[in-house]
CSV table of C-alpha atoms in Angstrom, one decimal:
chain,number,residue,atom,x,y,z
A,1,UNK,CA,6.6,-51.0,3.6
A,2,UNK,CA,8.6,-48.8,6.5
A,3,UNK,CA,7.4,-50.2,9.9
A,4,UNK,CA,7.1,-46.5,11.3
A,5,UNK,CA,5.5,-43.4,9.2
A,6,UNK,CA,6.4,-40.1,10.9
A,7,UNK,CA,4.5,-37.5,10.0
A,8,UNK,CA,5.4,-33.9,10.4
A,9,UNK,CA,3.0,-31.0,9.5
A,10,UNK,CA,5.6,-28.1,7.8
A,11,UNK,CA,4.8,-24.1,7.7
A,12,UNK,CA,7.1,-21.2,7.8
A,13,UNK,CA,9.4,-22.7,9.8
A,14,UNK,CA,12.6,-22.9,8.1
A,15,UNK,CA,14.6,-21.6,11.1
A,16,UNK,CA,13.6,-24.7,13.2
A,17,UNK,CA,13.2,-27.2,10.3
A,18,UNK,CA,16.7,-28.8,9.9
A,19,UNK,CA,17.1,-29.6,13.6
A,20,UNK,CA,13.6,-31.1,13.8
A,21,UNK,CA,13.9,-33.4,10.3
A,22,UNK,CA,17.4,-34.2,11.7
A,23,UNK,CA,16.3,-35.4,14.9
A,24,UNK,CA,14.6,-38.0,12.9
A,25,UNK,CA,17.1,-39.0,10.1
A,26,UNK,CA,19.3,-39.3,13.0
A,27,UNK,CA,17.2,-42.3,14.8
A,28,UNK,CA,19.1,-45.5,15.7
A,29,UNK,CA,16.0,-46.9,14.3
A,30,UNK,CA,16.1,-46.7,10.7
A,31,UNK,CA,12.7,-48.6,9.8
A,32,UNK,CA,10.7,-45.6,8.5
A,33,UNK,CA,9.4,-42.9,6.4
A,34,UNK,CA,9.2,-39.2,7.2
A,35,UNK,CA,6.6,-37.5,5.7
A,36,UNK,CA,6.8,-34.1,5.5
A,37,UNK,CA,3.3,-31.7,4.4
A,38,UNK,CA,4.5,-28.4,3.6
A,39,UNK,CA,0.9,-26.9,4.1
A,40,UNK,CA,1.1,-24.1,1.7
A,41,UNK,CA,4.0,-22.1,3.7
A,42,UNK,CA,5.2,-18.6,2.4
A,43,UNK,CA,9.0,-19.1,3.0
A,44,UNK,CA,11.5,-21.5,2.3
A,45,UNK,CA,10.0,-24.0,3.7
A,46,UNK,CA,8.9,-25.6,1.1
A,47,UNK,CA,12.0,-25.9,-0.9
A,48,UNK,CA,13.7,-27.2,2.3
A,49,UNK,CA,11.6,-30.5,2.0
A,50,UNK,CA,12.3,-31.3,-1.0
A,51,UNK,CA,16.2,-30.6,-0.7
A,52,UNK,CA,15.7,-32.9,2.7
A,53,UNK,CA,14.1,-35.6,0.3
A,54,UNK,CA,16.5,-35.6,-2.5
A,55,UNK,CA,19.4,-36.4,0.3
A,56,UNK,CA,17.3,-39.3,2.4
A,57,UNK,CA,15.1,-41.7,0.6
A,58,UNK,CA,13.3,-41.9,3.7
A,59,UNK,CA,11.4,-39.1,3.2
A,60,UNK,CA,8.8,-38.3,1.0
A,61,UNK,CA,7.2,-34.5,0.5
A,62,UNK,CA,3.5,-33.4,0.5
A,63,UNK,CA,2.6,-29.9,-1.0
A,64,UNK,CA,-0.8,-28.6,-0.4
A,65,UNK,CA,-2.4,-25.3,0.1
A,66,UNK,CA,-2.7,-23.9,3.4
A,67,UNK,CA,-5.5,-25.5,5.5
A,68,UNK,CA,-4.1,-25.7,9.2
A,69,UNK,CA,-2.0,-28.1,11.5
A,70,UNK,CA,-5.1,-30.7,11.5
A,71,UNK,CA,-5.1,-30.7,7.6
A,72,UNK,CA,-1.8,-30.7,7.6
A,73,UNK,CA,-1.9,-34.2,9.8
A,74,UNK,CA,-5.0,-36.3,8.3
A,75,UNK,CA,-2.9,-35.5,4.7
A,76,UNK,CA,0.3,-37.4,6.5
A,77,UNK,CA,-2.0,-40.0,7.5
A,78,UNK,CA,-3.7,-40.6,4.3
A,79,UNK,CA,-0.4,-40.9,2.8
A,80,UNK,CA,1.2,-43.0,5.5
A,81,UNK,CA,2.3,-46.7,4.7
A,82,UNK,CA,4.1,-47.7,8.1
A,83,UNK,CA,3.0,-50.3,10.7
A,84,UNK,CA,3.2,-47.5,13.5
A,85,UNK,CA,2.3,-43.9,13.4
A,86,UNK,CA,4.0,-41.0,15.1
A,87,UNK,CA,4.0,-37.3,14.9
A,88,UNK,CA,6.6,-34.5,15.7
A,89,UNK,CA,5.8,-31.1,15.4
A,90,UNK,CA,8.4,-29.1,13.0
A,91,UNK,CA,10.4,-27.0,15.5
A,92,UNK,CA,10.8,-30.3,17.9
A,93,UNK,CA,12.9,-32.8,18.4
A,94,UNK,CA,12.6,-36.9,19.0
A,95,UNK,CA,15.3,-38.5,21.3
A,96,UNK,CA,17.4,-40.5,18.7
A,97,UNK,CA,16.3,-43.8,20.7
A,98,UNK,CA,12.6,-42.9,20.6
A,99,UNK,CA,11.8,-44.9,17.6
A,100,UNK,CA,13.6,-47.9,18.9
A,101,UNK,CA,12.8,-47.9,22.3
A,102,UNK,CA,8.7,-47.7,21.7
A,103,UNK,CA,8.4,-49.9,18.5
A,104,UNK,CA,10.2,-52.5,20.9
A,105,UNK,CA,7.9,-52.2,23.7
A,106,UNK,CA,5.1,-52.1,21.0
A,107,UNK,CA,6.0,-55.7,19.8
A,108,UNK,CA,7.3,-57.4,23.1
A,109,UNK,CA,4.4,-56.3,25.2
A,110,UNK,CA,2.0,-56.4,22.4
A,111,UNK,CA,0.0,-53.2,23.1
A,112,UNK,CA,-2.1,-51.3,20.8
A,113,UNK,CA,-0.4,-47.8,22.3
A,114,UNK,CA,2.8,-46.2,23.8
A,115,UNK,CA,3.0,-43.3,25.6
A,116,UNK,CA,6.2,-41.9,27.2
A,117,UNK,CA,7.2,-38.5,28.8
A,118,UNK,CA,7.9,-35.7,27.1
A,119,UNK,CA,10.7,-32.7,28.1
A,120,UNK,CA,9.5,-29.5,27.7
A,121,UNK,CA,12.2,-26.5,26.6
A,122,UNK,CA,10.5,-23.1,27.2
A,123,UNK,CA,12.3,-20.3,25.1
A,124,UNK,CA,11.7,-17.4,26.6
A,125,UNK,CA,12.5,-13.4,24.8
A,126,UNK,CA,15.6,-12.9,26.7
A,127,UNK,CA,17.4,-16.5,25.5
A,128,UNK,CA,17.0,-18.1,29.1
A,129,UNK,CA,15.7,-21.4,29.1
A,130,UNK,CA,13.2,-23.3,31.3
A,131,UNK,CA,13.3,-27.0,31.2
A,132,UNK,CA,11.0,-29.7,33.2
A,133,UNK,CA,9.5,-33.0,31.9
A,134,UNK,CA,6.3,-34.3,31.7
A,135,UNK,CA,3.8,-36.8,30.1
A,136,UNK,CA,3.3,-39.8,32.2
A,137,UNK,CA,4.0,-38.3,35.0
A,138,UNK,CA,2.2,-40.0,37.7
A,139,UNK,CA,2.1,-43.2,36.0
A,140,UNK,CA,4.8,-44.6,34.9
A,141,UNK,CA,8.7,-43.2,37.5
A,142,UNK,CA,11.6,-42.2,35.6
A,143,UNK,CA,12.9,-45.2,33.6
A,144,UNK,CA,9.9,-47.7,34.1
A,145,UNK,CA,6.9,-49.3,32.1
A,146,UNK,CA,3.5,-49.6,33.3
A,147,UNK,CA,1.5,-51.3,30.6
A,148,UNK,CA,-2.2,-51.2,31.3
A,149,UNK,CA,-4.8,-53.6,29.9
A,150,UNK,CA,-9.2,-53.8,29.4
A,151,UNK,CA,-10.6,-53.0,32.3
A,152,UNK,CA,-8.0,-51.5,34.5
A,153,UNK,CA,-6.8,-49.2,32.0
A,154,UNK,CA,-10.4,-47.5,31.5
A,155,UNK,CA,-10.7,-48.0,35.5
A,156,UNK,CA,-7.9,-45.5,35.6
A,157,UNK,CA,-9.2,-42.8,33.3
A,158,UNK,CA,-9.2,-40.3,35.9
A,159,UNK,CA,-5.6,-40.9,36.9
A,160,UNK,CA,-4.6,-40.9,33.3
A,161,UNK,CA,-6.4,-37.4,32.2
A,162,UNK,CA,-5.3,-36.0,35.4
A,163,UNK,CA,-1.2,-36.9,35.2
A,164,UNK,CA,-1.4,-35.6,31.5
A,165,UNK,CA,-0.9,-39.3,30.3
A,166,UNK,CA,-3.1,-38.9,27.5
A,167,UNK,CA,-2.6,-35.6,26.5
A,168,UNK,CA,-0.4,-34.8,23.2
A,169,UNK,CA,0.1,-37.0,20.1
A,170,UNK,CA,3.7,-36.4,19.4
A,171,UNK,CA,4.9,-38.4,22.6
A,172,UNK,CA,3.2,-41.5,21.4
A,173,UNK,CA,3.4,-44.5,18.6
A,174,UNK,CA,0.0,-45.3,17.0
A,175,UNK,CA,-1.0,-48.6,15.2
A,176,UNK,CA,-2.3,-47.5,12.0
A,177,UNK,CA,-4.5,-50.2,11.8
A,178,UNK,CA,-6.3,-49.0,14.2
A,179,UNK,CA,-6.4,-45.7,12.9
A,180,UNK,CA,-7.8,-46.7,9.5
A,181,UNK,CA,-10.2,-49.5,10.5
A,182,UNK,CA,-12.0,-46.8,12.9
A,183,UNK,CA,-11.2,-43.8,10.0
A,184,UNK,CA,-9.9,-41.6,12.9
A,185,UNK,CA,-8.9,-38.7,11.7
A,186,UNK,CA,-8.3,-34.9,13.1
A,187,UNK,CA,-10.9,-32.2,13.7
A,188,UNK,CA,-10.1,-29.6,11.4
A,189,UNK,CA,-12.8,-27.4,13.0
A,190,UNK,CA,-10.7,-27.4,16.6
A,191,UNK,CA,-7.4,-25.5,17.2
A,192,UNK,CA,-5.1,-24.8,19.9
A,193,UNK,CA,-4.5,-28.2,21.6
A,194,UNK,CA,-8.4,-29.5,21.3
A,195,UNK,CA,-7.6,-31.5,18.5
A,196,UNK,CA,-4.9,-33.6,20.2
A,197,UNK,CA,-7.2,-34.5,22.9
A,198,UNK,CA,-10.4,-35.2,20.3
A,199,UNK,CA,-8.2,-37.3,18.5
A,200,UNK,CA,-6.9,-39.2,21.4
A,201,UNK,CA,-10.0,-40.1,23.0
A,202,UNK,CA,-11.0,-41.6,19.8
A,203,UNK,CA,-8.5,-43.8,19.4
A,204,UNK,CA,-8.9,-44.5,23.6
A,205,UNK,CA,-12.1,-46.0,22.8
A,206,UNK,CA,-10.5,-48.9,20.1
A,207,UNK,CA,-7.5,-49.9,22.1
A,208,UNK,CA,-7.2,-52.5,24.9
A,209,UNK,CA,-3.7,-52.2,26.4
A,210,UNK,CA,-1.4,-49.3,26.9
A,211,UNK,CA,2.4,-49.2,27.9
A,212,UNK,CA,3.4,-45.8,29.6
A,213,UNK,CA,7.1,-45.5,29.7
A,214,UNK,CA,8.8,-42.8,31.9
A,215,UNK,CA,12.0,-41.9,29.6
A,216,UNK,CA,11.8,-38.0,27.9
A,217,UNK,CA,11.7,-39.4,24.0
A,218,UNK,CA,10.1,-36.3,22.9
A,219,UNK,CA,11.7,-32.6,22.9
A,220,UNK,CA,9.1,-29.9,23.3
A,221,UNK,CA,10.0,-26.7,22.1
A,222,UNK,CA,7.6,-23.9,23.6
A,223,UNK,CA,9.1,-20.4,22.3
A,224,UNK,CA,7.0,-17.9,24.5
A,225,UNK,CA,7.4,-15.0,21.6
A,226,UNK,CA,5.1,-16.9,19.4
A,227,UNK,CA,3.4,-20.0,21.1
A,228,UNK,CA,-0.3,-20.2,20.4
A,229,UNK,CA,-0.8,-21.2,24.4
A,230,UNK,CA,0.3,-17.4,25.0
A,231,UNK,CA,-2.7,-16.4,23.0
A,232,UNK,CA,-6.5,-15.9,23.3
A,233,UNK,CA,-8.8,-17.5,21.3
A,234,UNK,CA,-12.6,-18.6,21.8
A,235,UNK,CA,-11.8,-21.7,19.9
A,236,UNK,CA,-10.0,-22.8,22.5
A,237,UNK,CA,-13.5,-23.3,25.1
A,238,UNK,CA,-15.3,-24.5,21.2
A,239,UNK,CA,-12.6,-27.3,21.9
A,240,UNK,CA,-13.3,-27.9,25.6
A,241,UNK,CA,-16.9,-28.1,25.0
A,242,UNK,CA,-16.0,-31.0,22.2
A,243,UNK,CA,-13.7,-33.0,24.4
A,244,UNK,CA,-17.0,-32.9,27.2
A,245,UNK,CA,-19.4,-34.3,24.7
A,246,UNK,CA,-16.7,-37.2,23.4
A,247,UNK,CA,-15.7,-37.6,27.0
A,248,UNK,CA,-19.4,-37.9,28.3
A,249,UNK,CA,-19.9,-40.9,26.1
A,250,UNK,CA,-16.8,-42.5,26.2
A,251,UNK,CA,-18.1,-42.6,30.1
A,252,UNK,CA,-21.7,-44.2,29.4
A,253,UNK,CA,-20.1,-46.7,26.8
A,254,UNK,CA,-17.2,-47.7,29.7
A,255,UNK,CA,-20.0,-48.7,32.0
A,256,UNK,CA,-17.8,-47.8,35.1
A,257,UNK,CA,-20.7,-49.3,37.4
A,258,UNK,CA,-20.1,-47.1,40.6
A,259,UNK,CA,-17.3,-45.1,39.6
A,260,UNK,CA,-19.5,-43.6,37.1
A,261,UNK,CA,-20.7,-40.1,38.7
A,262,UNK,CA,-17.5,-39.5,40.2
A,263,UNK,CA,-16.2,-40.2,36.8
A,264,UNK,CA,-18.1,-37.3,35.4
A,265,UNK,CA,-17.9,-34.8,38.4
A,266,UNK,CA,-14.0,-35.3,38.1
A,267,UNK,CA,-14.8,-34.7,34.2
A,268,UNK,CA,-16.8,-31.6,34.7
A,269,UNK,CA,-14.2,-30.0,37.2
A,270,UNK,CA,-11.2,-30.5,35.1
A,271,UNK,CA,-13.0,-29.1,31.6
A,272,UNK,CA,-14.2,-26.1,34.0
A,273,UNK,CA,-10.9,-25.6,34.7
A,274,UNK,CA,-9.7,-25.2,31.5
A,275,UNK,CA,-12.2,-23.1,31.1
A,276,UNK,CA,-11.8,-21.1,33.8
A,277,UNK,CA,-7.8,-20.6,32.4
A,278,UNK,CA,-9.1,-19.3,29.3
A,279,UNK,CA,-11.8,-16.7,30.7
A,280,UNK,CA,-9.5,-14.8,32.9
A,281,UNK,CA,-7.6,-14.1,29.8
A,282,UNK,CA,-7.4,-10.3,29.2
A,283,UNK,CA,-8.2,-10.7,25.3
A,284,UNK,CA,-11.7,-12.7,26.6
A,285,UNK,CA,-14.7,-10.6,25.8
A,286,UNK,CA,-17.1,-13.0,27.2
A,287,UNK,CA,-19.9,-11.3,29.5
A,288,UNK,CA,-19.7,-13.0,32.6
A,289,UNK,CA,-23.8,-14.2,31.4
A,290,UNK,CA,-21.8,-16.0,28.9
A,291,UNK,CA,-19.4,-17.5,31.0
A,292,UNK,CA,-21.6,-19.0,33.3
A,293,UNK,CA,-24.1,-20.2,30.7
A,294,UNK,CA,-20.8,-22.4,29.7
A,295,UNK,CA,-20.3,-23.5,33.1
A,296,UNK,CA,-24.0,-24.8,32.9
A,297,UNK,CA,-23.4,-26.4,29.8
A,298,UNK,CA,-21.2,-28.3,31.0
A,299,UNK,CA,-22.6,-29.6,33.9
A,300,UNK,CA,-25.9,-30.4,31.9
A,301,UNK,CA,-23.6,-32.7,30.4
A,302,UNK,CA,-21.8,-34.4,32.3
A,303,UNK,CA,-23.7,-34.6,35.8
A,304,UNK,CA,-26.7,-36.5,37.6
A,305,UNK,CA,-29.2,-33.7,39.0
A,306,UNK,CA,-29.6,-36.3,42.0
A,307,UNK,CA,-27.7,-34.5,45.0
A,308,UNK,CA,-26.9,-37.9,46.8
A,309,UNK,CA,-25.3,-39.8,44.2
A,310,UNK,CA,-23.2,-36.6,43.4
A,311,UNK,CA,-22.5,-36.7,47.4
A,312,UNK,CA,-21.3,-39.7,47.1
A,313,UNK,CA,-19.3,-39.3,43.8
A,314,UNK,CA,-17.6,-36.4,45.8
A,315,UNK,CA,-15.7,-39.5,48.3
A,316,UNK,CA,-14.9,-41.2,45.2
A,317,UNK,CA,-13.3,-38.3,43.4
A,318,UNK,CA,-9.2,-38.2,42.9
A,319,UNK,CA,-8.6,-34.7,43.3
A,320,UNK,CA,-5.8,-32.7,44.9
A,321,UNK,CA,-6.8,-30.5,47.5
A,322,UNK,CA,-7.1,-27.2,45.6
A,323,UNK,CA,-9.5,-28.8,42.8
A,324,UNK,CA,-12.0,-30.8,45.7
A,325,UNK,CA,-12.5,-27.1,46.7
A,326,UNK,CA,-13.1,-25.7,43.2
A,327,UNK,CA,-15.2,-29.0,42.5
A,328,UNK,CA,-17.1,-27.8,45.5
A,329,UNK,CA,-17.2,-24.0,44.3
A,330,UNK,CA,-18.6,-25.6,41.0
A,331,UNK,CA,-21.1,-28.0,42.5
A,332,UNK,CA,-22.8,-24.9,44.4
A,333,UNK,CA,-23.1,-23.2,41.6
A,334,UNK,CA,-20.5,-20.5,42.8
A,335,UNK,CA,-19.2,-19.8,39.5
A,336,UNK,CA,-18.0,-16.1,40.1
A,337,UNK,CA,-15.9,-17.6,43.2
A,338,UNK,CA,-14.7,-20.0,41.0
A,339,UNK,CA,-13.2,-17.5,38.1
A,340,UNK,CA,-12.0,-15.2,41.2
A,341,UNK,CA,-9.6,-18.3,41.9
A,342,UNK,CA,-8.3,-18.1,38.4
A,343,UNK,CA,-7.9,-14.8,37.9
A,344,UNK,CA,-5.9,-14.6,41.3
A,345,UNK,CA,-3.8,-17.3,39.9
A,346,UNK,CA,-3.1,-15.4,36.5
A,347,UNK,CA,-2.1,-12.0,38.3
A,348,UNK,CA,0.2,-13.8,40.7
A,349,UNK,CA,1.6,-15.3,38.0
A,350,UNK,CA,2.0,-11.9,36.3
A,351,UNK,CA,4.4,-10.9,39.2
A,352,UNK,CA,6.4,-13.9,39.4
């Protein structure tokens, strides 16, 4: 048994394929398998894997009809064998120290989780590229390891979804002990970057210690020309509206005693806000009745109805500046004013 399965969900990307499966033949850690799920692509693609497989013993080949990215991942991790799971995306790349520098922290610190930052490429039409890093920002500085354990790593939950810390699957190693003993698996209902998150906070919930480590293992490729974040989908607030539900229990089964409201006001801003990013889009045909029944959704969810314990929550809350004042918007029901702010933001952005 390899002590890390890598799993990598393949379609139609046989321009980007070689560098990606390379970046991970290419580890200094040689301990795994790669699995790679062709998932029904319509151009070489497919034929690439198994060449890749016939050259490295290392990796093994999955063939299935088309049924999406989270498909494409619960196959990998029903065929997985390794100690440690991890995921790369098939037009990324991993560090060639990733593998070894997270399956050691794994084992020395003895955490059920590692997460590390993340450098993200953005491609843009012309060939200029854009590079900055994130991840753990926020929690762990360049170089360093902050490994947090029981109760002050669910104490800090609104520091971690707030930095980005939990965000993203493919900067991360898994125990996949974990992962089958709890059966966690992906949503195959959610696209567009719900199902990362839905997935993460399930495994959240299982795990008692996490090591954050500040080095970029991961390689994030964003090509503007074709990246689904450049696209509108409903879907996407389908997905927010999932991560509130899992998130609102996650907060009643932590029992965060006094932190709790502020807990779910800080909850109910952020998912508003992602929200918010998503109805300004052009493509959203959303009445604005719609949009605010949405808002209301989410609040029914998330927030006391008392108006001094949400008072209080507010002193507790750790916001930046500009989201206290859309919490604010948001807590008096101001929900136009609120979507002004966004779609502001999205035509300034237009200009830049």
């Amino acid at each position: 048994m390899p002590a890390v399965s890598i799993i990598m969900p393949v379609y139609n990307s046989k321009k980007y394929l070689e560098q990606a499966v390379k970046s991970v033949t290419a580890q200094t850690f040689t301990d795994f398998e790669l699995i790679l799920v062709d998932d029904g692509s319509t151009d070489d693609s497919g034929t690439l894997c198994d060449k890749f497989a016939e050259q490295d013993s290392r990796i093994r080949v999955i063939h299935k009809e088309n049924g999406g990215i989270c498909s494409a991942r619960n196959a990998g991790l029903d065929a997985a064998s390794g100690d440690y799971i991890g995921f790369i995306d098939n037009d990324d790349e991993y560090d060639p120290n990733m593998l070894l520098e997270t399956v050691s922290i794994m084992e020395k610190e003895k955490v059920d989780w590692v997460r590390f930052s993340r450098k993200r490429r953005t491609v843009y039409e012309d060939g200029s590229v854009k590079a900055d890093s994130n991840g753990v920002v926020g929690i762990a500085a360049a170089g360093e390891c902050v490994v947090l354990r029981s109760e002050k790593l669910f104490e800090s939950y609104c520091k971690l979804k707030q930095s980005g810390a939990l965000y993203g699957i493919w900067n991360a190693l898994f125990r996949r002990d974990i992962i089958e003993k709890y059966n966690i698996r992906f949503d195959t209902s959610v696209r567009f970057g719900g199902e990362d998150w839905l997935f993460n906070i399930e495994y959240f919930t299982h795990v008692e210690s996490v090591a954050f480590l500040g080095r970029d293992l991961y390689i994030y490729n964003r090509r503007v020309t074709h990246s689904t974040s450049t696209k509108y989908d409903f879907n996407r607030i389908e997905a927010v509206l999932k991560v509130v539900k899992a998130e609102s229990e996650i907060i009643k089964n932590l029992q965060l005693k006094s932190y709790f409201e502020a807990v779910n006001l800080f909850l109910f801003t952020i998912n508003c806000c992602e929200c918010g990013k998503i109805m300004v889009h052009p493509k959203c045909s959303l009445s604005r009745k719609q949009k605010i029944s949405i808002f209301k959704q989410i609040r029914e969810e998330l927030l006391s109805s008392d108006a001094h314990i949400l008072k209080k929550a507010f002193k507790l809350l750790p916001l930046s500046k500009n989201k206290a004042a859309l919490s604010l918007l948001l807590y008096l029901h101001m929900y136009s004013l609120f979507l002004l702010f966004f779609k502001i933001k999205a035509n300034l952005k237009k200009e830049v």
